[in-house]
Short mmCIF file of C-alpha atoms in Angstrom, two decimals:
data_model
loop_
_atom_site.label_atom_id
_atom_site.label_comp_id
_atom_site.label_asym_id
_atom_site.label_seq_id
_atom_site.Cartn_x
_atom_site.Cartn_y
_atom_site.Cartn_z
CA MET A 290 -48.48 29.21 -40.08
CA PRO A 291 -49.80 31.77 -37.53
CA GLY A 292 -48.73 35.36 -37.96
CA LEU A 293 -46.61 37.24 -35.46
CA ALA A 294 -49.62 39.28 -34.29
CA GLU A 295 -51.33 36.12 -33.06
CA PHE A 296 -48.42 35.44 -30.71
CA LEU A 297 -48.40 38.89 -29.10
CA PRO A 298 -50.83 37.93 -26.28
CA THR A 299 -48.65 34.88 -25.59
CA PHE A 300 -45.50 37.00 -25.45
CA LEU A 301 -47.26 39.47 -23.14
CA GLY A 302 -48.56 36.82 -20.75
CA VAL A 303 -45.26 34.94 -20.56
CA GLY A 304 -43.34 38.21 -20.16
CA VAL A 305 -45.49 39.34 -17.25
CA LEU A 306 -45.19 35.98 -15.51
CA MET A 307 -41.44 35.92 -16.05
CA ALA A 308 -41.04 39.45 -14.70
CA ALA A 309 -43.18 38.65 -11.65
CA THR A 310 -41.10 35.55 -10.92
CA LEU A 311 -37.84 37.47 -11.24
CA ALA A 312 -39.06 40.38 -9.10
CA LEU A 313 -40.26 38.08 -6.31
CA LEU A 314 -36.97 36.16 -6.19
CA LEU A 315 -34.94 39.38 -6.21
CA VAL A 316 -36.97 40.86 -3.36
CA PHE A 317 -36.60 37.66 -1.35
CA ARG A 318 -32.87 37.55 -2.23
CA THR A 319 -33.04 33.97 -3.41
CA PRO A 320 -29.76 32.53 -4.75
CA HIS A 321 -29.56 32.58 -8.56
CA PRO A 322 -32.73 34.67 -9.01
CA PHE A 323 -32.30 34.92 -12.78
CA ALA A 324 -32.25 31.14 -13.30
CA PRO A 325 -36.05 30.69 -13.73
CA ALA A 326 -36.32 33.62 -16.15
CA LEU A 327 -33.40 32.36 -18.21
CA ALA A 328 -34.93 28.88 -18.18
CA ILE A 329 -38.18 30.30 -19.60
CA LEU A 330 -36.31 32.11 -22.37
CA ARG A 331 -34.27 29.03 -23.18
CA GLY A 332 -37.38 26.86 -23.17
CA ALA A 333 -39.17 29.27 -25.51
CA PHE A 334 -36.35 29.22 -28.05
CA GLN A 335 -36.04 25.44 -27.83
CA LEU A 336 -39.78 24.92 -28.26
CA ALA A 337 -39.81 27.24 -31.26
CA ALA A 338 -36.94 25.33 -32.84
CA ILE A 339 -38.38 21.90 -32.12
CA SER A 340 -41.78 22.98 -33.46
CA PHE A 341 -40.23 23.80 -36.83
CA VAL A 342 -38.19 20.60 -36.84
CA LEU A 343 -40.97 18.24 -35.80
CA GLY A 344 -43.26 19.58 -38.47
CA GLY A 345 -41.10 17.80 -41.03
CA VAL A 346 -39.96 14.68 -39.18
CA ILE A 347 -42.93 13.51 -37.12
CA THR A 348 -43.93 10.89 -39.74
CA SER A 349 -40.39 9.65 -40.43
CA PRO A 350 -39.28 6.70 -38.24
CA LEU A 351 -35.61 7.50 -38.84
CA TRP A 352 -35.82 11.16 -37.89
CA VAL A 353 -38.06 10.41 -34.91
CA ALA A 354 -35.38 7.99 -33.68
CA VAL A 355 -32.74 10.69 -34.16
CA ALA A 356 -34.88 13.21 -32.26
CA LEU A 357 -35.33 10.78 -29.36
CA LEU A 358 -31.60 10.06 -29.23
CA VAL A 359 -30.85 13.78 -29.07
CA MET A 360 -33.43 14.22 -26.29
CA PHE A 361 -31.92 11.32 -24.37
CA ALA A 362 -28.35 12.60 -24.73
CA VAL A 363 -29.29 16.08 -23.50
CA ALA A 364 -31.31 14.60 -20.61
CA ALA A 365 -28.48 12.30 -19.52
CA MET A 366 -25.90 15.08 -19.60
CA SER A 367 -28.19 17.49 -17.74
CA ALA A 368 -28.89 14.92 -15.02
CA THR A 369 -25.19 14.11 -14.69
CA ARG A 370 -24.28 17.77 -14.21
CA ARG A 371 -26.80 18.00 -11.38
CA ILE A 372 -25.45 14.90 -9.65
CA GLY A 373 -21.78 15.79 -10.17
CA TRP A 374 -20.10 15.71 -13.55
CA SER A 375 -17.72 12.84 -14.27
CA LEU A 376 -17.47 10.19 -16.95
CA PRO A 377 -18.39 7.37 -14.50
CA HIS A 378 -21.47 9.34 -13.44
CA LEU A 379 -22.39 9.97 -17.08
CA GLY A 380 -22.15 6.24 -17.76
CA LEU A 381 -24.19 5.46 -14.67
CA VAL A 382 -26.95 7.94 -15.46
CA SER A 383 -27.05 7.06 -19.16
CA GLY A 384 -27.15 3.33 -18.51
CA SER A 385 -29.82 3.59 -15.81
CA MET A 386 -32.04 5.89 -17.86
CA ALA A 387 -31.59 3.79 -20.99
CA ALA A 388 -32.60 0.63 -19.11
CA GLY A 389 -35.66 2.24 -17.56
CA ILE A 390 -36.84 3.94 -20.73
CA GLY A 391 -35.99 1.06 -23.05
CA ILE A 392 -37.73 -1.61 -20.97
CA THR A 393 -40.79 0.56 -20.45
CA LEU A 394 -41.25 1.49 -24.11
CA ALA A 395 -40.64 -2.11 -25.17
CA VAL A 396 -43.46 -3.30 -22.90
CA ILE A 397 -45.84 -0.58 -24.08
CA PHE A 398 -45.36 -1.24 -27.79
CA ALA A 399 -45.03 -5.02 -27.47
CA THR A 400 -48.34 -5.31 -25.61
CA GLY A 401 -50.10 -2.96 -28.01
CA ALA A 402 -51.03 -0.57 -25.20
CA ILE A 403 -50.10 2.17 -27.66
CA ALA A 404 -49.67 1.73 -31.39
CA PHE A 405 -46.05 1.64 -32.53
CA THR A 406 -46.06 4.63 -34.85
CA PRO A 407 -43.51 7.45 -35.19
CA ARG A 408 -45.99 9.97 -33.78
CA TYR A 409 -46.75 7.97 -30.63
CA ALA A 410 -43.13 6.89 -30.19
CA LEU A 411 -42.02 10.52 -30.20
CA ALA A 412 -44.78 11.63 -27.87
CA ILE A 413 -44.45 8.98 -25.17
CA GLY A 414 -40.68 8.68 -25.61
CA GLY A 415 -40.17 12.38 -25.00
CA ILE A 416 -42.39 12.36 -21.92
CA VAL A 417 -40.69 9.33 -20.37
CA ILE A 418 -37.20 10.69 -21.12
CA GLY A 419 -38.01 14.02 -19.46
CA ASN A 420 -39.45 12.42 -16.36
CA GLY A 421 -36.64 9.87 -16.21
CA MET A 422 -34.16 12.75 -16.15
CA THR A 423 -35.99 14.40 -13.26
CA ILE A 424 -36.13 11.19 -11.22
CA ALA A 425 -32.44 10.49 -11.90
CA VAL A 426 -31.52 13.93 -10.59
CA LEU A 427 -33.72 13.58 -7.50
CA ALA A 428 -32.35 10.13 -6.73
CA GLY A 429 -28.67 10.98 -7.20
CA ARG A 430 -28.72 14.31 -5.38
CA ARG A 431 -30.91 13.14 -2.53
CA PHE A 432 -28.76 10.06 -1.91
CA LYS A 433 -25.56 12.10 -1.71
CA GLU A 434 -27.20 14.66 0.55
CA SER A 435 -28.64 11.93 2.76
CA VAL A 436 -25.28 10.16 3.14
CA TYR A 437 -23.58 13.48 3.87
CA GLU A 438 -26.15 14.39 6.52
CA HIS A 439 -26.11 10.94 8.16
CA TRP A 440 -22.41 10.23 7.80
CA GLU A 441 -21.95 9.54 11.53
CA GLU A 442 -24.61 6.85 11.27
CA VAL A 443 -22.92 5.34 8.20
CA GLU A 444 -19.53 5.40 9.94
CA GLY A 445 -21.07 3.68 12.92
CA TRP A 446 -22.33 0.82 10.77
CA LEU A 447 -18.94 0.53 9.07
CA ALA A 448 -17.21 0.42 12.47
CA LEU A 449 -19.48 -2.46 13.47
CA GLY A 450 -18.33 -4.46 10.46
CA ALA A 451 -21.07 -3.66 7.95
CA THR A 452 -20.13 -3.51 4.28
CA PRO A 453 -20.36 -0.11 2.54
CA ARG A 454 -23.56 -1.25 0.84
CA GLN A 455 -25.12 -2.46 4.09
CA ALA A 456 -24.16 0.78 5.86
CA THR A 457 -26.21 2.87 3.43
CA LEU A 458 -28.98 0.39 2.61
CA ASP A 459 -31.70 2.14 4.60
CA LEU A 460 -30.72 5.55 3.21
CA ALA A 461 -30.74 4.11 -0.31
CA ARG A 462 -34.24 2.69 0.09
CA ARG A 463 -35.61 5.96 1.47
CA THR A 464 -33.94 7.88 -1.35
CA VAL A 465 -35.65 5.80 -4.04
CA TYR A 466 -38.99 6.41 -2.33
CA SER A 467 -38.32 10.16 -2.10
CA ALA A 468 -37.28 10.40 -5.75
CA LEU A 469 -40.59 8.85 -6.84
CA ILE A 470 -42.82 11.04 -4.64
CA PRO A 471 -43.51 13.75 -7.29
CA SER A 472 -44.44 11.16 -9.93
CA THR A 473 -46.50 9.16 -7.42
CA ASP A 474 -48.43 12.24 -6.32
CA GLN A 475 -48.97 13.32 -9.92
CA THR A 476 -50.39 9.89 -10.73
CA LYS A 477 -52.62 9.76 -7.64
CA THR A 478 -54.09 13.22 -8.24
CA THR A 479 -54.57 12.99 -12.01
CA GLY A 480 -58.09 14.05 -12.89
CA LEU A 481 -58.74 15.45 -9.40
CA VAL A 482 -56.06 18.10 -8.96
CA THR A 483 -54.39 18.26 -12.37
CA LEU A 484 -55.15 17.54 -16.00
CA PRO A 485 -51.85 16.28 -17.45
CA GLY A 486 -50.46 17.80 -20.61
CA ALA A 487 -50.71 14.59 -22.63
CA PHE A 488 -54.41 14.28 -21.78
CA VAL A 489 -55.23 17.91 -22.59
CA GLY A 490 -53.08 17.89 -25.71
CA ALA A 491 -54.79 14.77 -27.03
CA ILE A 492 -58.22 16.34 -26.52
CA PHE A 493 -57.15 19.56 -28.22
CA GLY A 494 -55.89 17.40 -31.08
CA GLY A 495 -59.40 16.03 -31.62
CA VAL A 496 -59.13 12.74 -29.73
CA SER A 497 -62.11 11.66 -27.62
CA PRO A 498 -61.78 12.07 -23.84
CA PHE A 499 -61.84 8.28 -23.41
CA GLU A 500 -58.98 7.78 -25.86
CA ALA A 501 -57.08 10.66 -24.26
CA GLY A 502 -57.57 9.07 -20.85
CA ARG A 503 -56.36 5.71 -22.14
CA PHE A 504 -53.22 7.31 -23.53
CA GLN A 505 -52.63 9.26 -20.32
CA ILE A 506 -52.82 6.26 -17.98
CA VAL A 507 -50.29 4.44 -20.17
CA VAL A 508 -48.04 7.51 -19.94
CA LEU A 509 -48.34 7.65 -16.15
CA ALA A 510 -47.61 3.93 -15.78
CA ALA A 511 -44.61 4.36 -18.09
CA ILE A 512 -43.25 7.24 -16.01
CA MET A 513 -43.55 5.22 -12.80
CA ALA A 514 -41.94 2.11 -14.29
CA ALA A 515 -39.08 3.90 -16.05
CA GLY A 516 -38.49 6.11 -13.00
CA SER A 517 -38.40 3.14 -10.63
CA ILE A 518 -35.88 1.27 -12.76
CA THR A 519 -33.74 4.37 -13.19
CA ALA A 520 -33.75 5.29 -9.49
CA VAL A 521 -33.04 1.75 -8.25
CA MET A 522 -30.15 1.30 -10.69
CA ILE A 523 -28.55 4.66 -9.88
CA ILE A 524 -28.85 4.22 -6.13
CA GLY A 525 -27.86 0.57 -6.30
CA ILE A 526 -24.55 1.50 -7.88
CA LEU A 527 -23.94 4.64 -5.79
CA ALA A 528 -24.84 2.94 -2.52
CA PRO A 529 -21.47 1.34 -1.59
CA VAL A 530 -19.96 4.52 -0.07
CA ARG A 531 -16.59 4.45 1.67
CA VAL A 532 -15.90 8.19 1.84
CA ARG A 533 -18.19 11.01 2.89
CA PRO A 534 -19.47 12.65 -0.32
CA ALA A 535 -18.88 16.33 -0.99
CA THR A 536 -21.79 18.73 -0.61
CA LEU A 537 -23.70 19.53 -3.80
CA ARG A 538 -24.30 23.03 -5.14
#
């Protein structure tokens, strides 16, 4: 267990970066300027807590399953709050994310692309859950914003006799594409612009670069598959719109 003194450079570096972020947002008068700094603090406490917890459960299938369920529950609730909190939305987001993540992990472990061990299940499960949450938020928010901005167009289609689903079909398709852009760009630029965390972490853990690369490409494919399923399901159910949605905060 490292001593406190070994963490002082980390605390200093993170503190300086956090202060710089806060100062820049305050000077520019950005709404909610403290949000990034508070997110860093919250993330630090959560990482510290999960580090202690995972040290004792990473080899236990039961506790790994519990950890993944907790991650999923928090991710689903966080995504729902961003889209607009309601029980129907929570069911929609939870069901869509569960389908995307469940199908993707089943394919990965059934094909043997990654060994079905507690360690790997926790690693890839956590990554896919986190990215699924992000894509769910992007899809849900962007669709509502798009319908709000193009409501006259939607009303025009409805006036011509189109069904609510037909009236928003083009917006829905563009929304799914937009929600996947960050993941698509990350996948396309891997190894050229960025070295993903899973790849670097595997190398730091003593795995050969070839094995790390094999693990990373499975992770990227899993993110794209789970994200696509999640986005299509969310938008497919949200798409039949009869009333102009409220603006999101």
